[in-house]
């Protein structure tokens, strides 16, 4: 745990510490009667950051998000969003929100609904809604109650993104989207980050957020059990690497290299796994003629799950 | 008009039109048969009295002078059936302000708009009030027209007074359902409690006139302030109407305060 705290606070984040956090909670706690929703959450999300909020269903992700939007009220602790108390309704015009259980009902057509949302938030630039609808391939002429699940999710995304909010809070944003639309959505999230705005998105699988998130927080049984830098996570991840040389290579050349394990050499082919940096392996391989190299994406999910199993007893003890 | 009021009215439109058609059909049907009653008053008076013996007669408002235009208008329109219909409509609309969208889940996005909770409740209440007012106004014009055509011989001023009471009693119960929905988020509870109070209040007011044991309860029945002044016969019962209006304002305020402090959608 101490290691996690350490990595979370280092690097560029240290420079940001002096800036005003976009989301800041202190001891935020929510009980639904006697049932615990969230306990003692202290978290800061910095401007320009994409924060992945991870945990299994019922862990407290949605509770956190609904507290930040003042849909529910904390039992204790406090939260500020964009520098304002969550009770300040004006601040919500600067937030884009996609609920985890998005309900769009009634006979109203999707574009009328979007125009209403835009009006209340003070308007969006001309053509913006149509542009997003085109990107996500959404038909806005359909009545809301008749939209398919995927199309509802698209309408939900459009209303969250359309007014170019300073903070996007997205609860399980990719559920119900087909893979192509998911890619488009991730591109939209990257654009938001590029423009210096902030994103908090929840998911129950790391794979969904690992390619866009700067940091991930892991919540379990109502407690935040880890906050981890994705870059650091990636650095420590186990990678499977394969080299093909133009001639057979001696196995000894690759044994005992730092971070290199499971070395197998079959003629001109080398297979191994590396922990952390590939530097030593690359330098060793450079002595021979490399024909081809394959490096698999690190499986962050694996590391993530390792944390889970480590942290689980602690979380249960706290419950 | 504020955006949320306009949007809410859009949601209510079909319901408003539907109920308007239904209540208008009822009014047209019953008021158009009055001429045949007037032509044979003794027969119909006897028939009415024998059909509703004893306490049932009280429940129907006494049934005196049913063959006169005034008595007929009171018994058929303003005594029981039309208030019942309009109250049902008002309570349906009232629960759609908060409780129904909360149960559907659609309220969540509305709540994340930059509209504070007080304004949210007040604008939904305003839209409910306007929807109810629209139905009340159109049906008033219809009753005035039908009364003139059927020659009911009731002063137009008295009809306006009675219809204002009709609007107010529905306004009260609709606001009650809205407030219960705003406080609890539960549609069924709002309808059950509101409906129970309406039925109980009506029974207490009508039977309380001849049953001493419950007559002291009449002052807590909203119907007391609606029926007791007999506006179709006597014109405006201003004090009574102000009581209903004040009670409605208290309920609206309660709705705002209750919604202000609770968790939504849990």
PDB file of N, CA, C and O in Angstrom, chain A residues 30 32 66 70-73 89 92-93 97 99 102-103 105 107-108 113 116-117 119-121 159, chain B residues 3-4 6-7 14 104-106 108-109 111-117 260-266:
ATOM      1  N   UNK A  30     -20.775   7.543   2.721  1.00  0.00           N
ATOM      2  CA  UNK A  30     -22.214   7.442   2.492  1.00  0.00           C
ATOM      3  C   UNK A  30     -22.744   6.106   2.977  1.00  0.00           C
ATOM      4  O   UNK A  30     -22.265   5.048   2.548  1.00  0.00           O
ATOM      5  N   UNK A  32     -26.382   4.016   3.334  1.00  0.00           N
ATOM      6  CA  UNK A  32     -27.813   3.974   3.021  1.00  0.00           C
ATOM      7  C   UNK A  32     -28.461   3.241   4.192  1.00  0.00           C
ATOM      8  O   UNK A  32     -28.486   2.012   4.213  1.00  0.00           O
ATOM      9  N   UNK A  66     -22.543   9.801  -7.748  1.00  0.00           N
ATOM     10  CA  UNK A  66     -23.809  10.473  -7.432  1.00  0.00           C
ATOM     11  C   UNK A  66     -23.640  11.465  -6.279  1.00  0.00           C
ATOM     12  O   UNK A  66     -24.364  12.450  -6.203  1.00  0.00           O
ATOM     13  N   UNK A  70     -24.372  15.569  -6.396  1.00  0.00           N
ATOM     14  CA  UNK A  70     -25.386  16.027  -5.455  1.00  0.00           C
ATOM     15  C   UNK A  70     -26.763  15.394  -5.688  1.00  0.00           C
ATOM     16  O   UNK A  70     -27.793  15.966  -5.354  1.00  0.00           O
ATOM     17  N   UNK A  71     -26.765  14.226  -6.299  1.00  0.00           N
ATOM     18  CA  UNK A  71     -28.027  13.489  -6.416  1.00  0.00           C
ATOM     19  C   UNK A  71     -28.328  12.836  -5.070  1.00  0.00           C
ATOM     20  O   UNK A  71     -29.465  12.743  -4.641  1.00  0.00           O
ATOM     21  N   UNK A  72     -27.272  12.402  -4.391  1.00  0.00           N
ATOM     22  CA  UNK A  72     -27.403  11.913  -3.019  1.00  0.00           C
ATOM     23  C   UNK A  72     -26.477  12.737  -2.132  1.00  0.00           C
ATOM     24  O   UNK A  72     -25.555  13.394  -2.623  1.00  0.00           O
ATOM     25  N   UNK A  73     -26.755  12.707  -0.844  1.00  0.00           N
ATOM     26  CA  UNK A  73     -26.009  13.556   0.097  1.00  0.00           C
ATOM     27  C   UNK A  73     -25.116  12.704   0.992  1.00  0.00           C
ATOM     28  O   UNK A  73     -25.527  11.620   1.421  1.00  0.00           O
ATOM     29  N   UNK A  89     -25.541  24.514  -7.440  1.00  0.00           N
ATOM     30  CA  UNK A  89     -26.100  23.971  -8.683  1.00  0.00           C
ATOM     31  C   UNK A  89     -25.454  24.577  -9.920  1.00  0.00           C
ATOM     32  O   UNK A  89     -25.400  23.945 -10.971  1.00  0.00           O
ATOM     33  N   UNK A  92     -22.846  22.640 -11.924  1.00  0.00           N
ATOM     34  CA  UNK A  92     -23.222  21.478 -12.736  1.00  0.00           C
ATOM     35  C   UNK A  92     -23.332  21.801 -14.225  1.00  0.00           C
ATOM     36  O   UNK A  92     -23.306  20.911 -15.058  1.00  0.00           O
ATOM     37  N   UNK A  93     -23.436  23.077 -14.548  1.00  0.00           N
ATOM     38  CA  UNK A  93     -23.428  23.461 -15.959  1.00  0.00           C
ATOM     39  C   UNK A  93     -22.063  23.257 -16.593  1.00  0.00           C
ATOM     40  O   UNK A  93     -21.939  23.200 -17.820  1.00  0.00           O
ATOM     41  N   UNK A  97     -22.247  14.691 -17.613  1.00  0.00           N
ATOM     42  CA  UNK A  97     -22.464  13.482 -16.819  1.00  0.00           C
ATOM     43  C   UNK A  97     -23.199  12.423 -17.618  1.00  0.00           C
ATOM     44  O   UNK A  97     -24.218  12.686 -18.243  1.00  0.00           O
ATOM     45  N   UNK A  99     -24.958   8.918 -16.682  1.00  0.00           N
ATOM     46  CA  UNK A  99     -25.303   8.001 -15.591  1.00  0.00           C
ATOM     47  C   UNK A  99     -24.989   6.551 -15.961  1.00  0.00           C
ATOM     48  O   UNK A  99     -25.002   6.187 -17.132  1.00  0.00           O
ATOM     49  N   UNK A 102     -28.588   4.693 -17.413  1.00  0.00           N
ATOM     50  CA  UNK A 102     -29.173   5.789 -18.170  1.00  0.00           C
ATOM     51  C   UNK A 102     -30.621   5.453 -18.520  1.00  0.00           C
ATOM     52  O   UNK A 102     -30.882   4.436 -19.149  1.00  0.00           O
ATOM     53  N   UNK A 103     -31.539   6.295 -18.081  1.00  0.00           N
ATOM     54  CA  UNK A 103     -32.951   6.090 -18.411  1.00  0.00           C
ATOM     55  C   UNK A 103     -33.420   7.233 -19.298  1.00  0.00           C
ATOM     56  O   UNK A 103     -33.358   8.390 -18.912  1.00  0.00           O
ATOM     57  N   UNK A 105     -36.816   7.987 -21.410  1.00  0.00           N
ATOM     58  CA  UNK A 105     -38.143   7.441 -21.684  1.00  0.00           C
ATOM     59  C   UNK A 105     -39.010   8.488 -22.361  1.00  0.00           C
ATOM     60  O   UNK A 105     -38.640   9.641 -22.481  1.00  0.00           O
ATOM     61  N   UNK A 107     -42.089  10.009 -25.202  1.00  0.00           N
ATOM     62  CA  UNK A 107     -42.328  10.155 -26.631  1.00  0.00           C
ATOM     63  C   UNK A 107     -41.467  11.247 -27.258  1.00  0.00           C
ATOM     64  O   UNK A 107     -41.501  11.462 -28.453  1.00  0.00           O
ATOM     65  N   UNK A 108     -40.742  11.942 -26.405  1.00  0.00           N
ATOM     66  CA  UNK A 108     -39.905  13.014 -26.899  1.00  0.00           C
ATOM     67  C   UNK A 108     -38.832  12.461 -27.851  1.00  0.00           C
ATOM     68  O   UNK A 108     -38.279  11.400 -27.605  1.00  0.00           O
ATOM     69  N   UNK A 113     -34.819  16.423 -26.866  1.00  0.00           N
ATOM     70  CA  UNK A 113     -34.271  16.250 -25.520  1.00  0.00           C
ATOM     71  C   UNK A 113     -32.892  16.901 -25.416  1.00  0.00           C
ATOM     72  O   UNK A 113     -32.595  17.624 -24.461  1.00  0.00           O
ATOM     73  N   UNK A 116     -33.110  20.599 -25.256  1.00  0.00           N
ATOM     74  CA  UNK A 116     -33.513  21.037 -23.918  1.00  0.00           C
ATOM     75  C   UNK A 116     -32.315  21.046 -22.972  1.00  0.00           C
ATOM     76  O   UNK A 116     -32.069  22.031 -22.265  1.00  0.00           O
ATOM     77  N   UNK A 117     -31.561  19.953 -22.952  1.00  0.00           N
ATOM     78  CA  UNK A 117     -30.380  19.873 -22.078  1.00  0.00           C
ATOM     79  C   UNK A 117     -29.419  21.015 -22.397  1.00  0.00           C
ATOM     80  O   UNK A 117     -28.836  21.621 -21.497  1.00  0.00           O
ATOM     81  N   UNK A 119     -30.110  23.958 -23.794  1.00  0.00           N
ATOM     82  CA  UNK A 119     -30.697  25.240 -23.377  1.00  0.00           C
ATOM     83  C   UNK A 119     -30.445  25.519 -21.902  1.00  0.00           C
ATOM     84  O   UNK A 119     -30.032  26.603 -21.526  1.00  0.00           O
ATOM     85  N   UNK A 120     -30.730  24.506 -21.063  1.00  0.00           N
ATOM     86  CA  UNK A 120     -30.593  24.721 -19.627  1.00  0.00           C
ATOM     87  C   UNK A 120     -29.141  24.985 -19.242  1.00  0.00           C
ATOM     88  O   UNK A 120     -28.858  25.725 -18.313  1.00  0.00           O
ATOM     89  N   UNK A 121     -28.217  24.386 -19.991  1.00  0.00           N
ATOM     90  CA  UNK A 121     -26.804  24.594 -19.679  1.00  0.00           C
ATOM     91  C   UNK A 121     -26.252  25.848 -20.345  1.00  0.00           C
ATOM     92  O   UNK A 121     -25.043  26.059 -20.349  1.00  0.00           O
ATOM     93  N   UNK A 159     -25.145  14.110 -24.857  1.00  0.00           N
ATOM     94  CA  UNK A 159     -25.509  15.160 -23.904  1.00  0.00           C
ATOM     95  C   UNK A 159     -24.377  15.426 -22.909  1.00  0.00           C
ATOM     96  O   UNK A 159     -24.235  16.532 -22.416  1.00  0.00           O
TER      97      UNK A 159
ATOM     98  N   UNK B   3     -37.366  27.169 -19.125  1.00  0.00           N
ATOM     99  CA  UNK B   3     -37.152  25.997 -19.980  1.00  0.00           C
ATOM    100  C   UNK B   3     -37.763  24.721 -19.407  1.00  0.00           C
ATOM    101  O   UNK B   3     -38.388  23.951 -20.116  1.00  0.00           O
ATOM    102  N   UNK B   4     -37.567  24.527 -18.105  1.00  0.00           N
ATOM    103  CA  UNK B   4     -38.044  23.282 -17.509  1.00  0.00           C
ATOM    104  C   UNK B   4     -39.576  23.235 -17.456  1.00  0.00           C
ATOM    105  O   UNK B   4     -40.173  22.169 -17.609  1.00  0.00           O
ATOM    106  N   UNK B   6     -41.560  24.624 -19.679  1.00  0.00           N
ATOM    107  CA  UNK B   6     -41.979  24.349 -21.057  1.00  0.00           C
ATOM    108  C   UNK B   6     -41.778  22.878 -21.384  1.00  0.00           C
ATOM    109  O   UNK B   6     -42.655  22.220 -21.942  1.00  0.00           O
ATOM    110  N   UNK B   7     -40.621  22.372 -21.015  1.00  0.00           N
ATOM    111  CA  UNK B   7     -40.318  20.961 -21.295  1.00  0.00           C
ATOM    112  C   UNK B   7     -41.310  20.038 -20.563  1.00  0.00           C
ATOM    113  O   UNK B   7     -41.787  19.056 -21.118  1.00  0.00           O
ATOM    114  N   UNK B  14     -49.987  15.095 -23.771  1.00  0.00           N
ATOM    115  CA  UNK B  14     -50.907  14.011 -24.135  1.00  0.00           C
ATOM    116  C   UNK B  14     -51.870  13.674 -23.004  1.00  0.00           C
ATOM    117  O   UNK B  14     -53.051  13.437 -23.233  1.00  0.00           O
ATOM    118  N   UNK B 104     -38.615   5.950 -12.763  1.00  0.00           N
ATOM    119  CA  UNK B 104     -38.139   5.569 -14.098  1.00  0.00           C
ATOM    120  C   UNK B 104     -36.632   5.735 -14.224  1.00  0.00           C
ATOM    121  O   UNK B 104     -36.000   5.123 -15.072  1.00  0.00           O
ATOM    122  N   UNK B 105     -36.080   6.638 -13.422  1.00  0.00           N
ATOM    123  CA  UNK B 105     -34.650   6.923 -13.512  1.00  0.00           C
ATOM    124  C   UNK B 105     -34.328   8.145 -14.357  1.00  0.00           C
ATOM    125  O   UNK B 105     -33.180   8.539 -14.467  1.00  0.00           O
ATOM    126  N   UNK B 106     -35.348   8.743 -14.973  1.00  0.00           N
ATOM    127  CA  UNK B 106     -35.081   9.885 -15.859  1.00  0.00           C
ATOM    128  C   UNK B 106     -34.821  11.171 -15.082  1.00  0.00           C
ATOM    129  O   UNK B 106     -34.322  12.140 -15.637  1.00  0.00           O
ATOM    130  N   UNK B 108     -32.669  11.621 -12.799  1.00  0.00           N
ATOM    131  CA  UNK B 108     -31.254  11.781 -12.458  1.00  0.00           C
ATOM    132  C   UNK B 108     -30.553  12.789 -13.367  1.00  0.00           C
ATOM    133  O   UNK B 108     -29.825  13.650 -12.898  1.00  0.00           O
ATOM    134  N   UNK B 109     -30.793  12.665 -14.672  1.00  0.00           N
ATOM    135  CA  UNK B 109     -30.135  13.611 -15.587  1.00  0.00           C
ATOM    136  C   UNK B 109     -30.657  15.026 -15.382  1.00  0.00           C
ATOM    137  O   UNK B 109     -29.892  15.994 -15.430  1.00  0.00           O
ATOM    138  N   UNK B 111     -31.587  16.282 -12.669  1.00  0.00           N
ATOM    139  CA  UNK B 111     -30.991  16.815 -11.443  1.00  0.00           C
ATOM    140  C   UNK B 111     -29.555  17.254 -11.621  1.00  0.00           C
ATOM    141  O   UNK B 111     -29.032  18.004 -10.812  1.00  0.00           O
ATOM    142  N   UNK B 112     -28.904  16.751 -12.661  1.00  0.00           N
ATOM    143  CA  UNK B 112     -27.517  17.137 -12.850  1.00  0.00           C
ATOM    144  C   UNK B 112     -27.394  18.350 -13.765  1.00  0.00           C
ATOM    145  O   UNK B 112     -26.306  18.730 -14.161  1.00  0.00           O
ATOM    146  N   UNK B 113     -28.527  18.936 -14.091  1.00  0.00           N
ATOM    147  CA  UNK B 113     -28.508  20.212 -14.820  1.00  0.00           C
ATOM    148  C   UNK B 113     -28.265  21.324 -13.806  1.00  0.00           C
ATOM    149  O   UNK B 113     -28.515  21.152 -12.612  1.00  0.00           O
ATOM    150  N   UNK B 114     -27.791  22.478 -14.290  1.00  0.00           N
ATOM    151  CA  UNK B 114     -27.575  23.581 -13.340  1.00  0.00           C
ATOM    152  C   UNK B 114     -28.881  24.239 -12.916  1.00  0.00           C
ATOM    153  O   UNK B 114     -29.118  25.412 -13.142  1.00  0.00           O
ATOM    154  N   UNK B 115     -29.767  23.435 -12.331  1.00  0.00           N
ATOM    155  CA  UNK B 115     -31.034  23.941 -11.797  1.00  0.00           C
ATOM    156  C   UNK B 115     -31.046  23.500 -10.341  1.00  0.00           C
ATOM    157  O   UNK B 115     -30.897  22.308 -10.082  1.00  0.00           O
ATOM    158  N   UNK B 116     -31.183  24.424  -9.399  1.00  0.00           N
ATOM    159  CA  UNK B 116     -31.145  23.935  -8.028  1.00  0.00           C
ATOM    160  C   UNK B 116     -32.455  23.237  -7.686  1.00  0.00           C
ATOM    161  O   UNK B 116     -33.450  23.352  -8.389  1.00  0.00           O
ATOM    162  N   UNK B 117     -32.409  22.475  -6.618  1.00  0.00           N
ATOM    163  CA  UNK B 117     -33.529  21.576  -6.325  1.00  0.00           C
ATOM    164  C   UNK B 117     -34.834  22.315  -6.086  1.00  0.00           C
ATOM    165  O   UNK B 117     -35.900  21.850  -6.467  1.00  0.00           O
ATOM    166  N   UNK B 260     -35.508  19.094  -1.088  1.00  0.00           N
ATOM    167  CA  UNK B 260     -34.230  19.780  -0.888  1.00  0.00           C
ATOM    168  C   UNK B 260     -33.225  18.927  -0.119  1.00  0.00           C
ATOM    169  O   UNK B 260     -32.036  18.987  -0.361  1.00  0.00           O
ATOM    170  N   UNK B 261     -33.751  18.125   0.834  1.00  0.00           N
ATOM    171  CA  UNK B 261     -32.795  17.508   1.749  1.00  0.00           C
ATOM    172  C   UNK B 261     -32.638  16.010   1.609  1.00  0.00           C
ATOM    173  O   UNK B 261     -31.999  15.367   2.431  1.00  0.00           O
ATOM    174  N   UNK B 262     -33.218  15.413   0.576  1.00  0.00           N
ATOM    175  CA  UNK B 262     -33.111  13.953   0.593  1.00  0.00           C
ATOM    176  C   UNK B 262     -32.277  13.405  -0.577  1.00  0.00           C
ATOM    177  O   UNK B 262     -31.963  14.112  -1.521  1.00  0.00           O
ATOM    178  N   UNK B 263     -31.943  12.117  -0.459  1.00  0.00           N
ATOM    179  CA  UNK B 263     -31.262  11.412  -1.540  1.00  0.00           C
ATOM    180  C   UNK B 263     -32.285  11.073  -2.613  1.00  0.00           C
ATOM    181  O   UNK B 263     -33.400  10.674  -2.312  1.00  0.00           O
ATOM    182  N   UNK B 264     -31.879  11.215  -3.856  1.00  0.00           N
ATOM    183  CA  UNK B 264     -32.801  10.930  -4.945  1.00  0.00           C
ATOM    184  C   UNK B 264     -32.419   9.613  -5.616  1.00  0.00           C
ATOM    185  O   UNK B 264     -31.245   9.342  -5.848  1.00  0.00           O
ATOM    186  N   UNK B 265     -33.439   8.800  -5.871  1.00  0.00           N
ATOM    187  CA  UNK B 265     -33.238   7.586  -6.655  1.00  0.00           C
ATOM    188  C   UNK B 265     -32.507   6.461  -5.933  1.00  0.00           C
ATOM    189  O   UNK B 265     -31.820   5.675  -6.557  1.00  0.00           O
ATOM    190  N   UNK B 266     -32.647   6.401  -4.602  1.00  0.00           N
ATOM    191  CA  UNK B 266     -31.999   5.286  -3.901  1.00  0.00           C
ATOM    192  C   UNK B 266     -33.034   4.302  -3.377  1.00  0.00           C
ATOM    193  O   UNK B 266     -34.202   4.618  -3.335  1.00  0.00           O
TER     194      UNK B 266
END
